[in-house]
Amino acid sequence: MTDSVSSKTYELALSDDILMQIEKPARYTGGELNMVKKELSEVAVRFCMCFPDVYEIGMSHLGIQILYEMFNSWDDTYCERVYCLWPDLDKIMREKHIPLFSLETQSDIHDFDFLGITLQYEMCYTNILQVLDLSGIPFLSIERTDDDPIVVAGGPCTYNPEPVADFFDIVYIGEGEVSFRKLLDVYKEVKANGGSRRMFLYKAASVPGVYVPSLYDIEYNADGTIQKMEPVISNRLYAELCEANPGITAEEVFSGIPTTVVKQVESDLDHTYYPKHPLVPYIRAVQDRVVLEIQRGCIRGCRFCQAGMIYRPIRPRSLEYLKKLAIEMLDSTGYEEMTLSSLSSSDYEELEELVTFLLEQGEKYHCNIALPSLRIDAFSLDVMSKVQDVKKSSLTFAPEAGSQRMRDVINKNLTEEEILHGATQAFHGGWKRVKLYFMLGLPGETDEDIKEIARLSDTIAATYFEEIPKEERHGRPEITASTSFFVPKPFTPFQWAPMGTADYFEEKRRLLNDTFKEMLNHKSLRYICHDAMTSELEGIFARGDRRLSKAILEAYKRGCIFDAWTDWFKPDVWNSVLDDCGVDRVFYNYRERGEDEIFPWDFIDAGVTKRFMWREYEKSKAAETTPNCREKCSGCGAAKYGCGVCVSNRD
């Protein structure tokens, strides 16, 4: 990799006059600690990585940090970055006709070979269009020419890319460490042979994990459901292929387009790319700390959780590797806090040893340790007490449902006894602030299930008074219960389930809020709730199809952007757009799907099978639980990858 400090300095794309007019100009100037610099004349491929949100959020994203260091470790590739413009600079750049630019070289995005956009959340979809618009790249893939960058999508929303498929040339499904090198090699080969954009996209479709939406055609039934999805190519591309490959048959042409795209999984997390020199911004990011990813995947099998399914199987990093990595990252950043990243950190089997080591290093580096993603039943009092010595903060637990019946429905495998035992440990460990996450609108819930959220929160508060002697208390406990609205996601057992309406959510929110006020310890309780309209829109996009791209584009043209930000979200505009574009809320959100319905994402093989998820959906209706992956293999299908817990369970 080219030395990050001994290379050319590029002139800023924005003048001092413009920088003085906007909020947080450091969002756009680059030059951060550990930023990579390369000579453009020495690279064959220029790749611009984009997080479609404001800089402070994008700089907190571990995935881009990993890919940034991986791409830049290759001598032939230079990876740069771009983020969405906050509305103040967006307005100025449009008025002054300044094209969107990268941070590293301040180059026009249109000058890159690739523009890679990570899709973390459905409510960022209009932000994608801002990036394309300001870059001078046509919104639709079919309208782009050989002079435009190849626009690539990655991230969790690619497990149903169809609502935004028309905006992307390529969708990468899975973990980027696996196939991106092969994809760039194909690009270099086609480019060296004078091949067209169409030729590259065709050849890219044969790279594992790569989906090229323009090479597939979708037919619908009269009721709006999908009838079939099959490969299709234009006459022009077919002629190009025949010219480049004399004697090629139509069968051979179409065999290059897979009917199923297989998720890519990195099997050995101790011998892959990780940002040992992560970028450190000049302004405070949302996650302003070193991130140590201790494992990928999850053993739990919560039926609402997409991440827990699509990132299977669980693959832990070794303790010795993490120790070495932590020291390298602390040495290269100067951060004052390190957080452990995982879907369920307390399921890392060597957590206590790791935390003990990190606390020792924390004293040396004056660095605090944060432990998110903890299960309330598996949290060690000893580990808690050690971390408490370093930093006092609130603890966050996620029971998800208030009643035992609903926790069984969602396969949380967590009893009230375990919850209260965990809370007792926390209180004895010195904590008095506890955050609890729940969901409203879960399949099959009743009003009594909802009221149990308030009762459980009240019982936890009461436990504090029962367990902690009066002379040792420092005021009341602070129990914050937060509810979000359940959104069914692809590749989960609840992908067949209906979603509640915005009116239903508001009704249940009021019911719960009133119930909290009735609790004996209500002065120790706080209740906060997510926005219902945002959840409704998220639900439409989560299980939507390609016909929604028209609505997303229209919403952007009517001024919708930063939809995940409360101050910028325009529910009235979105409702108008959905009505004008004929988007049926009942079809996309409120109906239960049939067992045999073809989903827009069924062309993706994510390891976990549709048959397994249907079986789990049926078990949810009977409130029947499934053991976690370490207790017993449930035959979900992820064993096909031959790694992680799927292998260790057989040993």
C-alpha angles and dihedrals in degrees: 000000000000114000108267094219106041107066144085123310114222127214114253116256091220124063122232088251092060094042090055091055098055138072115256101357089188086078088076108031102073119196095124123163110282093015109154121236125193136170108256091217090062099057131076099197128043114198123184115201117208133193103194097224138065119309097254091058096041093050088057094059113108095197094063091045089055095048092043092058092040096052092044092051086069113085094214096053135067116194119197132173142237133177134190117283118244110240093258093063093034089063094048095047092051092048093048095037093236112163121229112268142197123252099229102053099006087235126158109266088226089067094065127097092223137023109197117195123189116217108209101154136018092232091068094066096104089049088063089061092051089057093049093043096051090043093056091240116141112251095231123062092221090060096055124102136204088275094063126085120256105256113217130188126206138161136072096309089064087078083082105019095158100102089059099026093109090061096055134069093197134017116200112207118200137008114345097220091074111057111007092092090056091047093054091047090055089050092051091048094050091044092050090052093050093248123164131246089258091054092051093049090050093051091043090060089070092058110102112260095015121125120188106195095196090063094063133072124204127206123195134210122236090261092057097255121125117271098184146332120213141165118271134172133191122253088244093057091044089054091049092051092049091049093049093043110035112206096021114149129222089246090055091048094054094042087070090068111072119223088210126040113209121217113242119233128191103223101189113049093177093063105042139082122299129162104257087168103038120187114265115204126218091229128052113275124206089254099036097179146075112284117214111190104208098180145345127232132022135252097206107084100210103184096223096049117098095182091055089058105036095047095052134161104057110237118186124201115234119262094238092051091051092049092053093043093050093055093047092051094047090049093050100045115031091219118163096215137045124197128197112231121211140117088247112010095184089062090066100107096214096044096123094051091046094049091048090054093045092050089054090051090044090064090052095046096033087239129150124221123226124198112197128167097045126163112226092223097053102043114123118224089211092055091045093052092051093051091045089062089062105040135001115216141132122290119231123211130173115212086160092198133043101216127061090232092059093045087056091047091056093039094240090150091208125127128206089243090058092047093052092044089053091048090050090053090050094050092048088048090061103265122127099164114080128174118204124196121208137165131227122207098037113163112278098006121153132202088259090056089052093049089053088069089066093041093051091048090050091049091053090052090049090051089061092057092045096047105036116066114236093245091056097050122103099202127302124330115258111223114180117190115195123189128196124186118256113252116188110231134199117262094029129105087247094059087104094050126104118244124227121253123248088252091053091051092050091049092052092044090056091047091053094043090053090048092053089055090056095055119112092232095040092135088065093047132084125184125199129174139200123241114272099208092054090052091049091054091044088054093053092052095040094064099020132120137223093284088076094067089082091059093046091052092046092049090053091050089053092055105269113149136136088030091169089063113085093214092054102037112111108199094172092054092047092049090051092049093049090050094046092048093048096242107170109216091195092055096048102033120009106048129082112239122232121246094249099042114129109235124211088244098048091106088071121088104206095171095249104092130231089232091058092048093050089051089052091048090055091048090052091059089057092044087240117155132219121215120245121263095261093052096048138344110247095194095246093158100248090111087082087082091062098218145093122018091348088068100034091053089061094050 
